[in-house]
CSV table of C-alpha atoms in Angstrom, one decimal:
chain,number,residue,atom,x,y,z
A,11,GLY,CA,0.0,0.0,0.0
A,12,ALA,CA,0.8,3.7,-0.2
A,13,VAL,CA,3.5,4.8,2.3
A,14,VAL,CA,4.2,8.4,3.5
A,15,SER,CA,7.4,8.7,5.5
A,16,GLN,CA,7.7,11.6,7.8
A,17,HIS,CA,11.1,12.7,9.5
A,18,PRO,CA,12.0,13.4,12.1
A,19,SER,CA,9.5,11.8,14.5
A,20,TRP,CA,10.5,14.1,17.2
A,21,VAL,CA,12.6,17.0,17.5
A,22,ILE,CA,13.4,19.4,20.5
A,23,CYS,CA,14.9,22.8,19.5
A,24,LYS,CA,15.7,26.0,21.1
A,25,SER,CA,13.6,29.1,20.9
A,26,GLY,CA,14.5,31.3,17.8
A,27,THR,CA,15.8,28.4,15.7
A,28,SER,CA,14.3,26.9,12.6
A,29,VAL,CA,13.3,23.2,12.2
A,30,LYS,CA,12.7,21.4,8.9
A,31,ILE,CA,10.2,18.4,8.7
A,32,GLU,CA,10.3,16.1,5.6
A,33,CYS,CA,7.3,14.3,4.1
A,34,ARG,CA,8.1,11.7,1.4
A,35,SER,CA,5.8,9.5,-0.5
A,36,LEU,CA,7.7,6.2,-0.9
A,37,ASP,CA,6.0,4.3,-3.6
A,38,PHE,CA,3.7,6.9,-5.4
A,39,GLN,CA,3.8,10.3,-6.8
A,40,ALA,CA,2.0,13.0,-4.8
A,41,THR,CA,1.3,16.2,-6.7
A,42,THR,CA,-0.6,17.4,-3.6
A,43,MET,CA,0.3,17.0,-0.1
A,44,PHE,CA,-1.4,18.5,3.0
A,45,TRP,CA,0.1,19.6,6.4
A,46,TYR,CA,-1.9,19.5,9.7
A,47,ARG,CA,-1.2,20.6,13.0
A,48,GLN,CA,-2.6,18.9,16.2
A,49,PHE,CA,-2.5,20.3,19.6
A,50,PRO,CA,-2.7,18.1,22.6
A,51,LYS,CA,-6.1,16.4,23.0
A,52,GLN,CA,-7.4,18.4,20.1
A,53,SER,CA,-8.3,17.6,16.5
A,54,LEU,CA,-6.1,18.1,13.4
A,55,MET,CA,-6.3,21.5,11.8
A,56,LEU,CA,-5.3,21.9,8.1
A,57,MET,CA,-2.4,24.4,7.8
A,58,ALA,CA,-1.7,24.3,4.1
A,59,THR,CA,-2.0,22.4,0.8
A,60,SER,CA,1.4,21.9,-0.8
A,61,ASN,CA,1.4,21.6,-4.6
A,62,GLU,CA,4.4,20.3,-6.4
A,63,GLY,CA,6.1,23.0,-8.3
A,64,SER,CA,4.0,26.0,-7.0
A,65,LYS,CA,3.5,27.7,-4.0
A,66,ALA,CA,1.6,26.4,-1.1
A,67,THR,CA,-2.0,27.4,-0.3
A,68,TYR,CA,-2.2,28.3,3.4
A,69,GLU,CA,-5.4,28.3,5.6
A,70,GLN,CA,-6.7,31.4,7.1
A,71,GLY,CA,-4.7,32.3,10.2
A,72,VAL,CA,-1.5,30.3,9.4
A,73,GLU,CA,1.5,32.5,9.0
A,74,LYS,CA,3.1,31.6,5.7
A,75,ASP,CA,6.3,33.4,6.5
A,76,LYS,CA,6.7,31.4,9.7
A,77,PHE,CA,5.7,28.0,8.3
A,78,LEU,CA,7.5,27.6,4.9
A,79,ILE,CA,6.4,24.8,2.7
A,80,ASN,CA,8.4,23.6,-0.3
A,81,HIS,CA,7.2,20.9,-2.6
A,82,ALA,CA,10.0,20.7,-5.0
A,83,SER,CA,9.4,17.2,-6.2
A,84,LEU,CA,6.6,14.6,-6.7
A,85,THR,CA,7.8,12.7,-3.7
A,86,LEU,CA,8.9,15.3,-1.4
A,87,SER,CA,7.4,18.2,0.6
A,88,THR,CA,8.9,19.9,3.5
A,89,LEU,CA,7.7,22.3,6.4
A,90,THR,CA,10.1,24.5,7.9
A,91,VAL,CA,9.1,26.3,11.2
A,92,THR,CA,11.2,29.4,11.2
A,93,SER,CA,12.2,31.3,14.4
A,94,ALA,CA,10.4,28.6,16.5
A,95,HIS,CA,8.8,29.7,19.7
A,96,PRO,CA,7.2,27.5,22.5
A,97,GLU,CA,3.8,28.2,21.2
A,98,ASP,CA,4.8,26.5,18.0
A,99,SER,CA,5.2,23.2,20.0
A,100,SER,CA,2.8,20.7,18.6
A,101,PHE,CA,2.3,17.7,16.6
A,102,TYR,CA,2.7,18.2,12.8
A,103,ILE,CA,1.4,15.6,10.3
A,104,CYS,CA,1.4,15.3,6.6
A,105,SER,CA,-0.7,13.5,4.3
A,106,ALA,CA,-0.9,12.7,0.6
A,107,GLY,CA,-4.1,12.0,-1.3
A,108,GLN,CA,-4.7,8.6,-3.1
A,109,SER,CA,-7.8,7.5,-4.9
A,110,TYR,CA,-8.6,5.2,-2.0
A,111,GLY,CA,-8.0,7.8,0.7
A,112,TYR,CA,-5.3,9.8,2.3
A,113,THR,CA,-2.2,8.3,3.5
A,114,PHE,CA,-0.7,10.0,6.7
A,115,GLY,CA,2.9,10.2,7.8
A,116,SER,CA,3.6,9.1,11.3
A,117,GLY,CA,3.8,12.7,12.4
A,118,THR,CA,6.5,14.9,14.0
A,119,ARG,CA,6.4,16.1,17.6
A,120,LEU,CA,8.0,19.4,18.0
A,121,THR,CA,9.0,20.8,21.3
A,122,VAL,CA,10.5,24.3,21.4
A,123,VAL,CA,12.3,25.0,24.7
K,14,GLY,CA,-18.8,25.9,5.5
K,15,ASN,CA,-18.2,22.2,6.2
K,16,SER,CA,-18.1,20.9,9.7
K,17,VAL,CA,-17.8,17.6,11.4
K,18,THR,CA,-19.2,17.0,14.9
K,19,GLN,CA,-18.4,14.0,17.1
K,20,MET,CA,-19.5,12.8,20.4
K,21,GLU,CA,-17.2,13.8,23.2
K,22,GLY,CA,-15.1,11.3,24.9
K,23,PRO,CA,-13.5,9.6,26.7
K,24,VAL,CA,-15.7,6.6,26.1
K,25,THR,CA,-14.8,3.8,28.5
K,26,LEU,CA,-15.9,0.3,27.7
K,27,SER,CA,-15.3,-3.2,28.9
K,28,GLU,CA,-13.8,-5.7,26.5
K,29,GLU,CA,-16.3,-7.4,24.3
K,30,ALA,CA,-18.9,-4.5,24.7
K,31,PHE,CA,-20.6,-2.7,21.8
K,32,LEU,CA,-19.1,0.6,20.7
K,33,THR,CA,-20.8,3.4,18.9
K,34,ILE,CA,-19.3,6.7,18.1
K,35,ASN,CA,-21.7,9.2,16.7
K,36,CYS,CA,-20.7,11.5,13.9
K,37,THR,CA,-22.7,14.2,12.1
K,38,TYR,CA,-21.7,16.6,9.2
K,39,THR,CA,-22.6,19.6,7.3
K,40,ALA,CA,-21.5,20.0,3.9
K,41,THR,CA,-22.5,22.0,0.9
K,42,GLY,CA,-22.0,19.2,-1.6
K,43,TYR,CA,-21.7,15.5,-1.6
K,44,PRO,CA,-18.7,14.7,0.6
K,45,SER,CA,-16.8,11.5,1.1
K,46,LEU,CA,-16.7,10.5,4.7
K,47,PHE,CA,-14.0,8.7,6.7
K,48,TRP,CA,-13.0,7.3,9.9
K,49,TYR,CA,-9.4,7.4,11.1
K,50,VAL,CA,-7.8,6.0,14.1
K,51,GLN,CA,-4.9,7.3,16.1
K,52,TYR,CA,-3.1,5.0,18.5
K,53,PRO,CA,-1.1,6.6,21.3
K,54,GLY,CA,2.1,8.2,20.0
K,55,GLU,CA,1.3,7.4,16.2
K,56,GLY,CA,-0.1,9.1,13.2
K,57,LEU,CA,-3.4,8.5,11.8
K,58,GLN,CA,-4.6,5.4,10.0
K,59,LEU,CA,-7.6,5.2,7.6
K,60,LEU,CA,-10.1,2.8,9.3
K,61,LEU,CA,-12.8,3.0,6.6
K,62,LYS,CA,-14.6,5.2,4.2
K,63,ALA,CA,-17.8,5.9,2.2
K,64,THR,CA,-18.1,7.9,-0.8
K,65,LYS,CA,-21.8,8.2,-1.4
K,66,ALA,CA,-25.1,7.9,0.3
K,67,ASP,CA,-26.1,4.4,1.7
K,68,ASP,CA,-22.4,3.2,1.3
K,69,LYS,CA,-21.3,1.1,4.1
K,70,GLY,CA,-17.5,1.3,5.0
K,71,SER,CA,-16.2,-1.6,7.0
K,72,ASN,CA,-12.7,-2.8,8.4
K,73,LYS,CA,-11.3,-4.8,11.4
K,74,GLY,CA,-14.9,-5.3,12.7
K,75,PHE,CA,-15.7,-1.6,12.5
K,76,GLU,CA,-18.7,-0.4,10.3
K,77,ALA,CA,-20.2,2.9,9.4
K,78,THR,CA,-23.0,3.8,7.0
K,79,TYR,CA,-23.2,7.0,5.0
K,80,ARG,CA,-26.7,8.3,5.9
K,81,LYS,CA,-27.6,11.3,3.9
K,82,GLU,CA,-31.1,11.9,5.3
K,83,THR,CA,-29.6,12.3,8.9
K,84,THR,CA,-26.2,13.6,7.6
K,85,SER,CA,-24.5,10.9,9.9
K,86,PHE,CA,-21.7,8.5,9.7
K,87,HIS,CA,-21.7,6.7,13.1
K,88,LEU,CA,-19.0,4.2,13.7
K,89,GLU,CA,-19.9,0.9,15.4
K,90,LYS,CA,-18.1,-2.3,16.5
K,91,GLY,CA,-20.0,-5.2,18.0
K,92,SER,CA,-17.3,-6.4,20.4
K,93,VAL,CA,-14.3,-4.3,21.3
K,94,GLN,CA,-10.9,-5.4,22.4
K,95,VAL,CA,-8.3,-3.7,24.5
K,96,SER,CA,-6.3,-3.1,21.4
K,97,ASP,CA,-9.1,-0.9,20.1
K,98,SER,CA,-8.1,1.7,22.6
K,99,ALA,CA,-7.3,4.8,20.6
K,100,VAL,CA,-8.6,8.2,19.4
K,101,TYR,CA,-11.1,8.0,16.6
K,102,PHE,CA,-11.6,10.9,14.1
K,103,CYS,CA,-14.5,11.3,11.8
K,104,ALA,CA,-13.7,13.4,8.7
K,105,LEU,CA,-15.0,14.5,5.4
K,106,SER,CA,-13.7,15.6,2.1
K,107,GLU,CA,-15.6,17.3,-0.6
K,108,THR,CA,-13.8,15.5,-3.4
K,109,ASP,CA,-13.2,11.7,-3.4
K,110,SER,CA,-9.5,11.9,-3.8
K,111,TRP,CA,-7.8,15.3,-3.7
K,112,GLY,CA,-9.9,17.3,-1.3
K,113,LYS,CA,-8.9,18.7,2.0
K,114,LEU,CA,-10.0,16.7,5.1
K,115,GLN,CA,-12.2,18.4,7.6
K,116,PHE,CA,-11.8,16.5,11.0
K,117,GLY,CA,-14.1,16.2,14.0
K,118,ALA,CA,-12.6,16.8,17.4
K,119,GLY,CA,-11.8,13.0,17.9
K,120,THR,CA,-13.2,10.7,20.5
K,121,GLN,CA,-11.0,8.9,22.8
K,122,VAL,CA,-12.0,5.1,23.4
K,123,VAL,CA,-10.6,3.3,26.4
K,124,VAL,CA,-11.3,-0.4,26.4
K,125,THR,CA,-10.6,-2.1,29.9
K,126,PRO,CA,-10.0,-5.9,30.3
């Protein structure tokens, strides 16, 4: 079946630094990937839609300059959290659409200290 | 806009009990409906889906029927196991394959021996 690999699975960074999260589709090409954020004990909220070769589409309220998304190839999308602050600590998860549903990565738990 | 409403948790059950998690939705078009499961510390896994009215999705003993007249997609399992302890998310997408997912708040299910 379709596999989406997300790395790292967890990361701790200092406030003010940047963190890059990778999302790869291993056995299929994904022209579109989605990035979600999940706060503790809450649901997933869509942050942005990542389209290969073009600019990402951000949901209302998501800072595009803070959450940089790059989708340079059909198998790789990256999310960079720039100048991270403690309030950015969250669970970030990507997904890629397939005809039979959406395959999610395993998620990245970001802790900013 | 679209929305998904799930019953609040946590839901605590004994092993072999019957499980129902209610899910209702509002949508402007004809969405596809999904149930995802998230085990502790992991990403999301697709549990089942239904793409049109009266479709029944089923997997691992879980079932849900797309009811357009009541705009519902309730999840049921006849006999739960301890391994079913997880958070369950109801979700919808306006398009079958490439649309964005709108998630419900999630329902935590705890199954005790």
